[in-house]
Amino acid sequence: MDSRAILAEIPRLRRYARALLGDRAAADDLVQDTLERAWSRIDQWRVGSDLRAWLFGIMHNLRVDQLRRPPPPTRPVEEGDCDLPTRPTQTDGLELKDLESALNQLPDEQREVVLLVALEDMAYADIAAMLGIPAGTVMSRLARGRERLRQIMAGLAETPASRLRVVR
Amino acid sequence: MNPNTVKESDLHAYVDGALPAPEREAIARLLAELPGEAKRVRDYQEQKQAINHLYGATLDEPIPDRLRAMATPPHLPDSTASAALPHGHPGRLPSWSLQRIAAGILIAILGGAAGWIAHGQYPSAERIAAAVPLPRQAAIAHAVYSPDVRRPVEVSGEQEEQLVTWLSKRIGTPVKPPKLGKLGYELVGGRLLPGNIGPVAQFMYQDGTGQRLTLFVSTENTANQETAFRFAQEGPVNVFYWIDGKFGYALSATIDKGELARLATAVYEQIEGK
């Protein structure tokens, strides 16, 4: 394995982790753990296969492990079958910041697919293979995630007008 | 199906430019007659661009040294990568994976052993409430935290005063890490851990070669009044421990029993000498 090939993937791994976790330090920790695990399993890497997809797959599995480890008291509803309440966003600042907080309101599974498509332009079939889920599930997560994000952003855009409402 | 609708999957494939030309053109014709759907397509496209814009800068950021070093295989340390490491990790990098693996195996062994022993000793309903003996608690805490290169402690030894104040307050009684500098071990720092019924403290030391030593301090002793030194071995971790009133002390390391005994004596003298 060429170290330069791995080095070349680090910026993309960082960007995706950053977007996924919304936290710079936690993202770099995840990238570091990903590279550690990659080296420990380097014999599973098939020469000529897609290095990026392999590394992203490792990162995904690590993330799943991390989320699974401390059993959380609650977890997002799979595929968002019902409308979940969203946190108050009145204090959020700039529009870019709003997009970030809107992304953070998506269930993990949806955010993951939305980001892989947006940032990596990864083909749906490749995402399905990487995440180990059917292509139809990728599509439904993408569709729900995008629509949810659109609605959250639309809601935010209306906030300034509706915030100052005279009561009585 | 109504011919005048766009399938959801096609709509997204259209947004992502994933359709072959004939289908793409067919969708474009449909969208021209469906303003609502066309608006969604535009919104999704803008959304995609905005996400790229939001995180794009990360791609151009310089790669932190700690990640750059990880591009090199662990068993073939690259001299330039090592040189780029920040201070505080003198030559420790090449062995990181072995340390992690060893720690993982040890935890599995200890966990398995503890489970097996507990299973034999207690009925399952009581197993949850069963207290873990001091040396085993200490050995597991040692196995968990001592291999951690990045975050071995919660509060570093450089802020010893803060560390002492905080831990004393949390475990409800004054505790102070003994000084082992003369024996070659410097304080790395300490952390608070859950014991059997409440908080306990762990202090970590390290010598010039990176060998780590942990002192586990519990205030949970109620039954055992035995004050003699005792020795226990949990996998590769050797533990010397003793009880003093409500206090239980355990010194753990993966070093030779004789050497550990010498250190334990020094710790004992400092603690009991006060």
PDB file of C-alpha atoms in Angstrom, chain B residues 81-182:
ATOM      1  CA  ALA B  81       6.455  11.419   9.640  1.00  0.00           C
ATOM      2  CA  SER B  82       8.003  10.779  13.044  1.00  0.00           C
ATOM      3  CA  ALA B  83       9.828  14.062  12.938  1.00  0.00           C
ATOM      4  CA  ALA B  84       6.563  15.816  12.306  1.00  0.00           C
ATOM      5  CA  LEU B  85       5.045  14.432  15.486  1.00  0.00           C
ATOM      6  CA  PRO B  86       4.498  16.841  18.331  1.00  0.00           C
ATOM      7  CA  HIS B  87       6.599  16.441  21.447  1.00  0.00           C
ATOM      8  CA  GLY B  88       5.314  14.187  24.102  1.00  0.00           C
ATOM      9  CA  HIS B  89       5.200  11.060  21.948  1.00  0.00           C
ATOM     10  CA  PRO B  90       8.870  10.164  21.895  1.00  0.00           C
ATOM     11  CA  GLY B  91       9.174   7.162  19.636  1.00  0.00           C
ATOM     12  CA  ARG B  92       5.851   5.767  20.758  1.00  0.00           C
ATOM     13  CA  LEU B  93       4.134   5.848  17.436  1.00  0.00           C
ATOM     14  CA  PRO B  94       5.485   2.657  15.865  1.00  0.00           C
ATOM     15  CA  SER B  95       4.025   0.545  18.607  1.00  0.00           C
ATOM     16  CA  TRP B  96       0.618   2.194  18.773  1.00  0.00           C
ATOM     17  CA  SER B  97      -1.246  -0.561  17.076  1.00  0.00           C
ATOM     18  CA  LEU B  98       0.376  -3.289  19.132  1.00  0.00           C
ATOM     19  CA  GLN B  99      -0.479  -1.441  22.300  1.00  0.00           C
ATOM     20  CA  ARG B 100      -4.048  -1.049  21.247  1.00  0.00           C
ATOM     21  CA  ILE B 101      -4.338  -4.653  20.203  1.00  0.00           C
ATOM     22  CA  ALA B 102      -2.724  -5.861  23.408  1.00  0.00           C
ATOM     23  CA  ALA B 103      -5.080  -3.705  25.436  1.00  0.00           C
ATOM     24  CA  GLY B 104      -8.048  -5.018  23.494  1.00  0.00           C
ATOM     25  CA  ILE B 105      -7.037  -8.619  24.061  1.00  0.00           C
ATOM     26  CA  LEU B 106      -6.394  -7.978  27.720  1.00  0.00           C
ATOM     27  CA  ILE B 107      -9.749  -6.356  28.233  1.00  0.00           C
ATOM     28  CA  ALA B 108     -11.391  -9.283  26.484  1.00  0.00           C
ATOM     29  CA  ILE B 109      -9.501 -11.725  28.697  1.00  0.00           C
ATOM     30  CA  LEU B 110     -10.241  -9.810  31.883  1.00  0.00           C
ATOM     31  CA  GLY B 111     -13.857  -9.324  30.922  1.00  0.00           C
ATOM     32  CA  GLY B 112     -14.196 -12.965  30.018  1.00  0.00           C
ATOM     33  CA  ALA B 113     -12.456 -14.087  33.181  1.00  0.00           C
ATOM     34  CA  ALA B 114     -14.512 -11.773  35.366  1.00  0.00           C
ATOM     35  CA  GLY B 115     -17.688 -12.977  33.709  1.00  0.00           C
ATOM     36  CA  TRP B 116     -16.706 -16.612  34.079  1.00  0.00           C
ATOM     37  CA  ILE B 117     -15.726 -16.226  37.712  1.00  0.00           C
ATOM     38  CA  ALA B 118     -18.820 -14.205  38.507  1.00  0.00           C
ATOM     39  CA  HIS B 119     -20.936 -16.777  36.756  1.00  0.00           C
ATOM     40  CA  GLY B 120     -19.544 -19.534  38.927  1.00  0.00           C
ATOM     41  CA  GLN B 121     -19.809 -17.617  42.146  1.00  0.00           C
ATOM     42  CA  TYR B 122     -23.106 -15.848  42.012  1.00  0.00           C
ATOM     43  CA  PRO B 123     -26.582 -16.603  40.847  1.00  0.00           C
ATOM     44  CA  SER B 124     -27.340 -14.479  37.805  1.00  0.00           C
ATOM     45  CA  ALA B 125     -29.779 -12.155  39.576  1.00  0.00           C
ATOM     46  CA  GLU B 126     -27.123 -11.128  42.059  1.00  0.00           C
ATOM     47  CA  ARG B 127     -24.349 -10.891  39.519  1.00  0.00           C
ATOM     48  CA  ILE B 128     -25.237  -7.331  38.597  1.00  0.00           C
ATOM     49  CA  ALA B 129     -24.985  -6.166  42.176  1.00  0.00           C
ATOM     50  CA  ALA B 130     -21.834  -8.176  42.948  1.00  0.00           C
ATOM     51  CA  ALA B 131     -18.931  -5.940  43.951  1.00  0.00           C
ATOM     52  CA  VAL B 132     -15.799  -6.232  41.819  1.00  0.00           C
ATOM     53  CA  PRO B 133     -12.760  -6.911  44.025  1.00  0.00           C
ATOM     54  CA  LEU B 134     -10.248  -4.051  44.328  1.00  0.00           C
ATOM     55  CA  PRO B 135      -7.341  -5.622  42.402  1.00  0.00           C
ATOM     56  CA  ARG B 136      -9.570  -6.550  39.492  1.00  0.00           C
ATOM     57  CA  GLN B 137     -11.123  -3.085  39.330  1.00  0.00           C
ATOM     58  CA  ALA B 138      -7.636  -1.602  39.368  1.00  0.00           C
ATOM     59  CA  ALA B 139      -6.285  -4.000  36.722  1.00  0.00           C
ATOM     60  CA  ILE B 140      -9.176  -3.341  34.352  1.00  0.00           C
ATOM     61  CA  ALA B 141      -8.838   0.420  34.818  1.00  0.00           C
ATOM     62  CA  HIS B 142      -5.117   0.058  34.142  1.00  0.00           C
ATOM     63  CA  ALA B 143      -5.736  -2.011  31.006  1.00  0.00           C
ATOM     64  CA  VAL B 144      -8.301   0.472  29.730  1.00  0.00           C
ATOM     65  CA  TYR B 145      -6.458   3.743  30.254  1.00  0.00           C
ATOM     66  CA  SER B 146      -2.727   3.085  30.332  1.00  0.00           C
ATOM     67  CA  PRO B 147      -2.428   2.209  26.586  1.00  0.00           C
ATOM     68  CA  ASP B 148      -4.262   5.377  25.602  1.00  0.00           C
ATOM     69  CA  VAL B 149      -1.782   7.587  23.814  1.00  0.00           C
ATOM     70  CA  ARG B 150      -4.017  10.580  23.301  1.00  0.00           C
ATOM     71  CA  ARG B 151      -6.115  10.750  26.454  1.00  0.00           C
ATOM     72  CA  PRO B 152      -4.642   8.683  29.242  1.00  0.00           C
ATOM     73  CA  VAL B 153      -5.922  11.055  31.935  1.00  0.00           C
ATOM     74  CA  GLU B 154      -8.683  13.571  32.492  1.00  0.00           C
ATOM     75  CA  VAL B 155      -6.555  16.180  34.266  1.00  0.00           C
ATOM     76  CA  SER B 156      -2.855  16.307  33.549  1.00  0.00           C
ATOM     77  CA  GLY B 157      -0.152  16.216  36.208  1.00  0.00           C
ATOM     78  CA  GLU B 158       0.959  19.678  35.144  1.00  0.00           C
ATOM     79  CA  GLN B 159      -2.140  20.950  36.918  1.00  0.00           C
ATOM     80  CA  GLU B 160      -1.518  18.863  39.990  1.00  0.00           C
ATOM     81  CA  GLU B 161      -3.126  21.305  42.394  1.00  0.00           C
ATOM     82  CA  GLN B 162      -6.344  21.339  40.412  1.00  0.00           C
ATOM     83  CA  LEU B 163      -6.230  17.570  40.065  1.00  0.00           C
ATOM     84  CA  VAL B 164      -5.861  17.071  43.825  1.00  0.00           C
ATOM     85  CA  THR B 165      -8.606  19.542  44.673  1.00  0.00           C
ATOM     86  CA  TRP B 166     -10.999  18.065  42.176  1.00  0.00           C
ATOM     87  CA  LEU B 167     -10.447  14.409  42.994  1.00  0.00           C
ATOM     88  CA  SER B 168     -10.512  15.064  46.748  1.00  0.00           C
ATOM     89  CA  LYS B 169     -13.783  16.873  46.395  1.00  0.00           C
ATOM     90  CA  ARG B 170     -15.328  14.203  44.212  1.00  0.00           C
ATOM     91  CA  ILE B 171     -14.351  11.188  46.274  1.00  0.00           C
ATOM     92  CA  GLY B 172     -15.160  13.082  49.447  1.00  0.00           C
ATOM     93  CA  THR B 173     -11.827  12.761  51.197  1.00  0.00           C
ATOM     94  CA  PRO B 174      -8.367  14.277  50.666  1.00  0.00           C
ATOM     95  CA  VAL B 175      -6.210  12.298  48.237  1.00  0.00           C
ATOM     96  CA  LYS B 176      -2.799  13.249  46.936  1.00  0.00           C
ATOM     97  CA  PRO B 177      -0.663  11.456  44.390  1.00  0.00           C
ATOM     98  CA  PRO B 178       2.642  10.224  45.872  1.00  0.00           C
ATOM     99  CA  LYS B 179       5.848  11.505  44.278  1.00  0.00           C
ATOM    100  CA  LEU B 180       7.742   8.793  42.448  1.00  0.00           C
ATOM    101  CA  GLY B 181      10.247  10.975  40.596  1.00  0.00           C
ATOM    102  CA  LYS B 182      13.149   9.465  42.473  1.00  0.00           C
TER     103      LYS B 182
END
